[in-house]
PDB file of C-alpha atoms and ligand atoms in Angstrom:
ATOM      1  CA  MET K   1     -16.640  10.952   1.576  1.00  0.00           C
ATOM      2  CA  SER K   2     -14.933   7.634   2.030  1.00  0.00           C
ATOM      3  CA  ILE K   3     -15.065   4.119   0.675  1.00  0.00           C
ATOM      4  CA  CYS K   4     -14.236   0.682   2.045  1.00  0.00           C
ATOM      5  CA  PHE K   5     -12.633  -2.480   0.716  1.00  0.00           C
ATOM      6  CA  ILE K   6     -13.941  -5.510   2.593  1.00  0.00           C
ATOM      7  CA  VAL K   7     -12.378  -8.948   2.782  1.00  0.00           C
ATOM      8  CA  GLY K   8     -14.873 -11.778   2.305  1.00  0.00           C
ATOM      9  CA  HIS K   9     -14.935 -14.764   4.735  1.00  0.00           C
ATOM     10  CA  GLY K  10     -12.433 -15.079   7.604  1.00  0.00           C
ATOM     11  CA  LYS K  11     -14.932 -15.461  10.433  1.00  0.00           C
ATOM     12  CA  SER K  12     -17.714 -18.018  10.541  1.00  0.00           C
ATOM     13  CA  LYS K  13     -21.161 -17.582  12.074  1.00  0.00           C
ATOM     14  CA  ASN K  14     -20.099 -19.319  15.290  1.00  0.00           C
ATOM     15  CA  GLY K  15     -16.894 -17.265  15.540  1.00  0.00           C
ATOM     16  CA  GLY K  16     -14.490 -19.868  14.114  1.00  0.00           C
ATOM     17  CA  TYR K  17     -12.361 -19.558  10.995  1.00  0.00           C
ATOM     18  CA  ASP K  18     -14.095 -19.426   7.621  1.00  0.00           C
ATOM     19  CA  SER K  19     -11.538 -20.072   4.902  1.00  0.00           C
ATOM     20  CA  GLY K  20     -13.980 -19.593   2.048  1.00  0.00           C
ATOM     21  CA  ALA K  21     -13.225 -21.885  -0.871  1.00  0.00           C
ATOM     22  CA  VAL K  22     -10.182 -24.127  -0.464  1.00  0.00           C
ATOM     23  CA  CYS K  23      -8.088 -25.808  -3.115  1.00  0.00           C
ATOM     24  CA  LYS K  24      -4.847 -27.590  -2.249  1.00  0.00           C
ATOM     25  CA  ASP K  25      -3.089 -25.181   0.147  1.00  0.00           C
ATOM     26  CA  TYR K  26      -4.950 -22.164  -1.130  1.00  0.00           C
ATOM     27  CA  HIS K  27      -7.533 -20.493   1.092  1.00  0.00           C
ATOM     28  CA  GLU K  28      -9.888 -17.938  -0.478  1.00  0.00           C
ATOM     29  CA  PHE K  29      -9.755 -15.686   2.598  1.00  0.00           C
ATOM     30  CA  ARG K  30      -5.942 -15.610   2.763  1.00  0.00           C
ATOM     31  CA  ILE K  31      -5.556 -14.584  -0.868  1.00  0.00           C
ATOM     32  CA  ALA K  32      -8.501 -12.150  -0.953  1.00  0.00           C
ATOM     33  CA  LYS K  33      -7.272 -10.268   2.132  1.00  0.00           C
ATOM     34  CA  GLU K  34      -3.895  -9.521   0.533  1.00  0.00           C
ATOM     35  CA  ILE K  35      -5.466  -8.301  -2.712  1.00  0.00           C
ATOM     36  CA  ALA K  36      -7.805  -6.034  -0.719  1.00  0.00           C
ATOM     37  CA  ARG K  37      -4.895  -4.699   1.347  1.00  0.00           C
ATOM     38  CA  TYR K  38      -2.838  -3.859  -1.732  1.00  0.00           C
ATOM     39  CA  ALA K  39      -5.898  -2.180  -3.254  1.00  0.00           C
ATOM     40  CA  GLN K  40      -6.425  -0.085  -0.125  1.00  0.00           C
ATOM     41  CA  ILE K  41      -2.759   0.924   0.151  1.00  0.00           C
ATOM     42  CA  TYR K  42      -2.714   2.016  -3.486  1.00  0.00           C
ATOM     43  CA  TYR K  43      -5.982   3.947  -3.169  1.00  0.00           C
ATOM     44  CA  ASN K  44      -4.870   5.856  -0.081  1.00  0.00           C
ATOM     45  CA  SER K  45      -1.431   6.667  -1.431  1.00  0.00           C
ATOM     46  CA  THR K  46      -2.722   7.824  -4.822  1.00  0.00           C
ATOM     47  CA  TYR K  47      -6.045   9.568  -4.239  1.00  0.00           C
ATOM     48  CA  THR K  48      -7.248  12.170  -1.759  1.00  0.00           C
ATOM     49  CA  GLU K  49     -10.388  10.208  -0.841  1.00  0.00           C
ATOM     50  CA  LYS K  50     -10.034   7.886   2.156  1.00  0.00           C
ATOM     51  CA  CYS K  51     -10.358   4.130   1.695  1.00  0.00           C
ATOM     52  CA  GLU K  52     -10.737   1.828   4.692  1.00  0.00           C
ATOM     53  CA  LEU K  53      -9.963  -1.871   4.875  1.00  0.00           C
ATOM     54  CA  MET K  54     -12.429  -4.128   6.703  1.00  0.00           C
ATOM     55  CA  ASN K  55     -12.055  -7.685   7.990  1.00  0.00           C
ATOM     56  CA  TYR K  56      -8.353  -8.110   7.136  1.00  0.00           C
ATOM     57  CA  GLU K  57      -7.911 -10.060  10.356  1.00  0.00           C
ATOM     58  CA  GLY K  58     -11.064 -12.079   9.763  1.00  0.00           C
ATOM     59  CA  ASP K  59     -12.624 -10.416  12.789  1.00  0.00           C
ATOM     60  CA  LYS K  60     -16.090  -9.778  11.331  1.00  0.00           C
ATOM     61  CA  TYR K  61     -18.748 -12.268  10.313  1.00  0.00           C
ATOM     62  CA  LEU K  62     -20.922 -11.290   7.332  1.00  0.00           C
ATOM     63  CA  THR K  63     -23.711  -9.747   9.455  1.00  0.00           C
ATOM     64  CA  GLU K  64     -21.083  -7.781  11.412  1.00  0.00           C
ATOM     65  CA  ARG K  65     -19.543  -6.539   8.177  1.00  0.00           C
ATOM     66  CA  ILE K  66     -22.976  -5.412   6.997  1.00  0.00           C
ATOM     67  CA  SER K  67     -23.746  -3.453  10.165  1.00  0.00           C
ATOM     68  CA  ALA K  68     -20.261  -1.944  10.163  1.00  0.00           C
ATOM     69  CA  VAL K  69     -20.830  -0.737   6.575  1.00  0.00           C
ATOM     70  CA  ASN K  70     -24.231   0.716   7.411  1.00  0.00           C
ATOM     71  CA  ASN K  71     -22.924   2.487  10.511  1.00  0.00           C
ATOM     72  CA  ALA K  72     -19.884   3.993   8.814  1.00  0.00           C
ATOM     73  CA  GLY K  73     -21.668   5.932   6.062  1.00  0.00           C
ATOM     74  CA  TYR K  74     -19.337   4.905   3.223  1.00  0.00           C
ATOM     75  CA  ASP K  75     -20.142   6.072  -0.292  1.00  0.00           C
ATOM     76  CA  PHE K  76     -19.048   2.811  -1.877  1.00  0.00           C
ATOM     77  CA  VAL K  77     -17.941  -0.640  -0.739  1.00  0.00           C
ATOM     78  CA  ALA K  78     -16.445  -3.644  -2.519  1.00  0.00           C
ATOM     79  CA  GLU K  79     -16.086  -7.121  -1.047  1.00  0.00           C
ATOM     80  CA  PHE K  80     -13.154  -9.232  -2.264  1.00  0.00           C
ATOM     81  CA  HIS K  81     -13.559 -12.943  -3.060  1.00  0.00           C
ATOM     82  CA  LEU K  82     -12.178 -15.739  -5.222  1.00  0.00           C
ATOM     83  CA  ASN K  83     -14.418 -17.843  -7.417  1.00  0.00           C
ATOM     84  CA  ALA K  84     -14.632 -21.647  -7.257  1.00  0.00           C
ATOM     85  CA  GLY K  85     -16.263 -24.503  -9.069  1.00  0.00           C
ATOM     86  CA  GLY K  86     -13.980 -24.743 -12.079  1.00  0.00           C
ATOM     87  CA  GLY K  87     -13.711 -22.045 -14.675  1.00  0.00           C
ATOM     88  CA  THR K  88     -11.498 -19.175 -15.584  1.00  0.00           C
ATOM     89  CA  GLY K  89     -11.722 -15.426 -15.537  1.00  0.00           C
ATOM     90  CA  THR K  90     -12.958 -12.598 -13.403  1.00  0.00           C
ATOM     91  CA  GLU K  91     -16.441 -11.255 -12.705  1.00  0.00           C
ATOM     92  CA  CYS K  92     -18.034  -8.647 -10.504  1.00  0.00           C
ATOM     93  CA  TYR K  93     -21.538  -8.625  -9.030  1.00  0.00           C
ATOM     94  CA  HIS K  94     -23.687  -5.549  -8.473  1.00  0.00           C
ATOM     95  CA  HIS K  95     -27.179  -4.632  -7.265  1.00  0.00           C
ATOM     96  CA  ILE K  96     -30.107  -5.751  -9.428  1.00  0.00           C
ATOM     97  CA  GLY K  97     -31.109  -2.727 -11.473  1.00  0.00           C
ATOM     98  CA  GLY K  98     -28.301  -0.683  -9.967  1.00  0.00           C
ATOM     99  CA  ALA K  99     -26.857   1.338 -12.813  1.00  0.00           C
ATOM    100  CA  GLU K 100     -24.295   2.892 -10.471  1.00  0.00           C
ATOM    101  CA  GLY K 101     -23.111  -0.518  -9.264  1.00  0.00           C
ATOM    102  CA  GLU K 102     -22.952  -1.811 -12.815  1.00  0.00           C
ATOM    103  CA  LYS K 103     -20.490   0.941 -13.729  1.00  0.00           C
ATOM    104  CA  TYR K 104     -18.124  -0.163 -10.964  1.00  0.00           C
ATOM    105  CA  ALA K 105     -18.595  -3.861 -11.709  1.00  0.00           C
ATOM    106  CA  ALA K 106     -17.875  -3.450 -15.429  1.00  0.00           C
ATOM    107  CA  LYS K 107     -14.753  -1.338 -14.849  1.00  0.00           C
ATOM    108  CA  ILE K 108     -13.386  -3.613 -12.104  1.00  0.00           C
ATOM    109  CA  SER K 109     -13.948  -6.788 -14.097  1.00  0.00           C
ATOM    110  CA  ALA K 110     -12.349  -5.315 -17.217  1.00  0.00           C
ATOM    111  CA  ALA K 111      -9.370  -4.007 -15.220  1.00  0.00           C
ATOM    112  CA  ILE K 112      -8.625  -7.370 -13.550  1.00  0.00           C
ATOM    113  CA  SER K 113      -9.033  -9.182 -16.858  1.00  0.00           C
ATOM    114  CA  GLU K 114      -6.592  -6.864 -18.574  1.00  0.00           C
ATOM    115  CA  THR K 115      -4.044  -6.875 -15.749  1.00  0.00           C
ATOM    116  CA  LEU K 116      -3.970 -10.624 -15.132  1.00  0.00           C
ATOM    117  CA  GLY K 117      -4.632 -11.598 -18.731  1.00  0.00           C
ATOM    118  CA  ILE K 118      -7.674 -13.712 -17.909  1.00  0.00           C
ATOM    119  CA  LYS K 119     -11.175 -13.865 -19.384  1.00  0.00           C
ATOM    120  CA  ASN K 120     -13.514 -10.972 -18.593  1.00  0.00           C
ATOM    121  CA  ARG K 121     -16.769 -12.573 -17.426  1.00  0.00           C
ATOM    122  CA  GLY K 122     -18.055  -9.062 -16.821  1.00  0.00           C
ATOM    123  CA  ALA K 123     -20.569  -7.253 -14.615  1.00  0.00           C
ATOM    124  CA  LYS K 124     -23.288  -9.540 -13.282  1.00  0.00           C
ATOM    125  CA  THR K 125     -26.260  -9.741 -10.965  1.00  0.00           C
ATOM    126  CA  LYS K 126     -27.409 -12.805  -9.033  1.00  0.00           C
ATOM    127  CA  THR K 127     -30.993 -13.203  -7.906  1.00  0.00           C
ATOM    128  CA  GLY K 128     -31.894 -14.956  -4.667  1.00  0.00           C
ATOM    129  CA  SER K 129     -35.261 -15.597  -3.030  1.00  0.00           C
ATOM    130  CA  GLU K 130     -38.192 -13.279  -3.783  1.00  0.00           C
ATOM    131  CA  GLY K 131     -36.267 -11.787  -6.681  1.00  0.00           C
ATOM    132  CA  ARG K 132     -33.868  -9.968  -4.386  1.00  0.00           C
ATOM    133  CA  ASP K 133     -30.095  -9.779  -4.613  1.00  0.00           C
ATOM    134  CA  TYR K 134     -28.466 -13.075  -3.655  1.00  0.00           C
ATOM    135  CA  PHE K 135     -25.368 -11.607  -1.983  1.00  0.00           C
ATOM    136  CA  ALA K 136     -26.128 -10.089   1.436  1.00  0.00           C
ATOM    137  CA  ILE K 137     -23.242  -7.616   1.211  1.00  0.00           C
ATOM    138  CA  ILE K 138     -25.024  -6.138  -1.830  1.00  0.00           C
ATOM    139  CA  ARG K 139     -28.628  -6.692  -0.658  1.00  0.00           C
ATOM    140  CA  GLU K 140     -28.367  -5.458   2.936  1.00  0.00           C
ATOM    141  CA  THR K 141     -25.982  -2.504   2.669  1.00  0.00           C
ATOM    142  CA  LYS K 142     -26.895   1.145   2.099  1.00  0.00           C
ATOM    143  CA  PRO K 143     -24.073   2.388  -0.156  1.00  0.00           C
ATOM    144  CA  THR K 144     -23.430   1.135  -3.676  1.00  0.00           C
ATOM    145  CA  ALA K 145     -21.832  -2.270  -3.175  1.00  0.00           C
ATOM    146  CA  VAL K 146     -20.138  -4.780  -5.430  1.00  0.00           C
ATOM    147  CA  LEU K 147     -18.759  -8.276  -4.859  1.00  0.00           C
ATOM    148  CA  ILE K 148     -15.587  -9.062  -6.779  1.00  0.00           C
ATOM    149  CA  GLU K 149     -14.806 -12.647  -7.806  1.00  0.00           C
ATOM    150  CA  THR K 150     -11.204 -11.813  -8.661  1.00  0.00           C
ATOM    151  CA  ALA K 151     -10.279 -15.200 -10.201  1.00  0.00           C
ATOM    152  CA  PHE K 152     -10.826 -18.944  -9.706  1.00  0.00           C
ATOM    153  CA  ILE K 153      -9.088 -20.640  -6.798  1.00  0.00           C
ATOM    154  CA  ASP K 154      -9.452 -24.131  -8.230  1.00  0.00           C
ATOM    155  CA  THR K 155      -7.952 -23.637 -11.686  1.00  0.00           C
ATOM    156  CA  ALA K 156      -4.713 -22.213 -13.107  1.00  0.00           C
ATOM    157  CA  ASP K 157      -6.105 -18.695 -12.430  1.00  0.00           C
ATOM    158  CA  VAL K 158      -4.956 -18.958  -8.822  1.00  0.00           C
ATOM    159  CA  GLU K 159      -1.279 -19.004  -9.813  1.00  0.00           C
ATOM    160  CA  LEU K 160      -1.691 -15.401 -10.974  1.00  0.00           C
ATOM    161  CA  ILE K 161      -2.811 -14.158  -7.553  1.00  0.00           C
ATOM    162  CA  ASN K 162      -0.963 -16.439  -5.209  1.00  0.00           C
ATOM    163  CA  THR K 163       2.165 -14.293  -4.996  1.00  0.00           C
ATOM    164  CA  PRO K 164       2.578 -10.839  -3.427  1.00  0.00           C
ATOM    165  CA  ASP K 165       3.394  -9.510  -6.895  1.00  0.00           C
ATOM    166  CA  GLY K 166       0.206 -10.899  -8.434  1.00  0.00           C
ATOM    167  CA  GLN K 167      -1.900  -9.767  -5.483  1.00  0.00           C
ATOM    168  CA  LYS K 168      -0.446  -6.269  -5.753  1.00  0.00           C
ATOM    169  CA  LYS K 169      -1.129  -6.066  -9.495  1.00  0.00           C
ATOM    170  CA  CYS K 170      -4.693  -7.272  -9.020  1.00  0.00           C
ATOM    171  CA  GLY K 171      -5.331  -4.958  -6.051  1.00  0.00           C
ATOM    172  CA  GLU K 172      -3.961  -1.909  -7.843  1.00  0.00           C
ATOM    173  CA  ALA K 173      -6.041  -2.637 -10.934  1.00  0.00           C
ATOM    174  CA  ILE K 174      -9.163  -2.727  -8.748  1.00  0.00           C
ATOM    175  CA  ALA K 175      -8.225   0.495  -6.942  1.00  0.00           C
ATOM    176  CA  LYS K 176      -7.658   2.288 -10.253  1.00  0.00           C
ATOM    177  CA  ALA K 177     -10.976   1.065 -11.659  1.00  0.00           C
ATOM    178  CA  VAL K 178     -12.875   2.250  -8.574  1.00  0.00           C
ATOM    179  CA  ALA K 179     -11.092   5.606  -8.685  1.00  0.00           C
ATOM    180  CA  LYS K 180     -12.014   6.053 -12.335  1.00  0.00           C
ATOM    181  CA  VAL K 181     -15.736   5.575 -11.684  1.00  0.00           C
ATOM    182  CA  ARG K 182     -15.597   7.851  -8.628  1.00  0.00           C
ATOM    183  CA  ASN K 183     -13.562  10.440 -10.475  1.00  0.00           C
ATOM    184  CA  ALA K 184     -11.235  10.356  -7.488  1.00  0.00           C
ATOM    185  CA  GLN K 185      -8.810  13.237  -7.262  1.00  0.00           C
ATOM    186  CA  LEU K 186      -5.121  12.442  -7.474  1.00  0.00           C
ATOM    187  CA  LYS K 187      -3.082  13.514  -4.455  1.00  0.00           C
ATOM    188  CA  ALA K 188      -0.531  15.197  -6.718  1.00  0.00           C
ATOM    189  CA  ALA K 189      -3.260  17.241  -8.434  1.00  0.00           C
ATOM    190  CA  ALA K 190      -4.661  18.351  -5.079  1.00  0.00           C
ATOM    191  CA  GLU K 191      -1.173  19.490  -4.096  1.00  0.00           C
ATOM    192  CA  ASN K 192      -0.979  21.652  -7.229  1.00  0.00           C
ATOM    193  CA  GLU K 193      -4.263  23.319  -6.391  1.00  0.00           C
ATOM    194  CA  LYS K 194      -3.118  24.429  -2.940  1.00  0.00           C
ATOM    195  CA  ILE K 195      -3.164  28.149  -2.282  1.00  0.00           C
ATOM    196  CA  TYR K 196      -0.270  29.601  -0.321  1.00  0.00           C
ATOM    197  CA  ARG K 197      -0.916  32.805   1.595  1.00  0.00           C
ATOM    198  CA  VAL K 198       1.667  35.174   3.040  1.00  0.00           C
ATOM    199  CA  GLN K 199       1.016  36.811   6.376  1.00  0.00           C
ATOM    200  CA  VAL K 200       2.834  40.045   7.188  1.00  0.00           C
ATOM    201  CA  GLY K 201       1.678  40.843  10.705  1.00  0.00           C
ATOM    202  CA  ALA K 202      -0.464  39.859  13.704  1.00  0.00           C
ATOM    203  CA  PHE K 203      -1.808  42.461  16.099  1.00  0.00           C
ATOM    204  CA  LYS K 204      -3.903  42.623  19.256  1.00  0.00           C
ATOM    205  CA  ASN K 205      -4.887  46.183  18.360  1.00  0.00           C
ATOM    206  CA  TYR K 206      -7.161  46.758  15.350  1.00  0.00           C
ATOM    207  CA  ASP K 207      -5.745  50.225  14.564  1.00  0.00           C
ATOM    208  CA  ASN K 208      -2.252  48.778  14.270  1.00  0.00           C
ATOM    209  CA  ALA K 209      -3.542  46.150  11.841  1.00  0.00           C
ATOM    210  CA  LEU K 210      -5.300  48.859   9.853  1.00  0.00           C
ATOM    211  CA  ALA K 211      -2.149  50.964   9.740  1.00  0.00           C
ATOM    212  CA  LEU K 212      -0.170  48.097   8.245  1.00  0.00           C
ATOM    213  CA  LEU K 213      -2.959  47.357   5.743  1.00  0.00           C
ATOM    214  CA  ASP K 214      -2.865  51.014   4.595  1.00  0.00           C
ATOM    215  CA  LYS K 215       0.895  50.822   4.210  1.00  0.00           C
ATOM    216  CA  LEU K 216       0.665  47.615   2.129  1.00  0.00           C
ATOM    217  CA  LYS K 217      -2.017  49.073  -0.105  1.00  0.00           C
ATOM    218  CA  PHE K 218      -0.031  52.278  -0.485  1.00  0.00           C
ATOM    219  CA  ILE K 219       3.004  50.393  -1.741  1.00  0.00           C
ATOM    220  CA  GLY K 220       0.884  48.422  -4.232  1.00  0.00           C
ATOM    221  CA  PHE K 221      -0.453  45.199  -2.659  1.00  0.00           C
ATOM    222  CA  LYS K 222      -4.026  45.454  -3.950  1.00  0.00           C
ATOM    223  CA  ASP K 223      -5.413  42.250  -2.431  1.00  0.00           C
ATOM    224  CA  ALA K 224      -4.052  42.779   1.081  1.00  0.00           C
ATOM    225  CA  PHE K 225      -6.752  42.315   3.731  1.00  0.00           C
ATOM    226  CA  ILE K 226      -7.339  41.906   7.466  1.00  0.00           C
ATOM    227  CA  LYS K 227      -8.430  38.531   8.811  1.00  0.00           C
ATOM    228  CA  TRP K 228      -9.314  37.880  12.438  1.00  0.00           C
ATOM    229  CA  GLU K 229      -9.882  34.780  14.514  1.00  0.00           C
TER     230      GLU K 229
HETATM  231 ZN1  LIG I 301     -16.232 -16.125  -1.325  1.00  0.00          ZN
END
């Protein structure tokens, strides 16, 4: 089981640079990639489940990101974006009629809103042609997928995610929200559940192994046993 955080934009259809939305010196791609990276680092250092990061270098166009997702067999993917067009707050898109996706979208949106102190615009769907999902990363991919509009690039929102500190806070909030829905196991908890075994001998001869087992049982080790490879 593994999941993937994907950076939106970065590479255009013809292979050039796709900045995504731009406002002043801010590029959607440049901010989104750092939030996604912080989210991935937090997820991998906190939970046992593996989280990959896709398109950090802007090396994959949308269709390439979609095929990479479908080839990898992830259980869940989230694509990171910034909103534009004037407004404030955070929102997260999920599959039309996808109850599973809605759970992620609602938790992610609420977590960003709480962490950054911006409006929670909530879990949403967007319908494109023929009543299908508008966003290809949601429509064309096999695992549950969401598209996160972390905050607006063209309003005061952007000041909250334009520093490493803000990007880290936002990324960690997203990672925690995803982990909550997935019931991801904490690394520390997994460590506590480890079983340590003590070996007392290794023999080429079965009778010698048996002799030691008898001895151990005789002196009181009830769950001593022979294992072979
Ligand atoms: Zn975008």
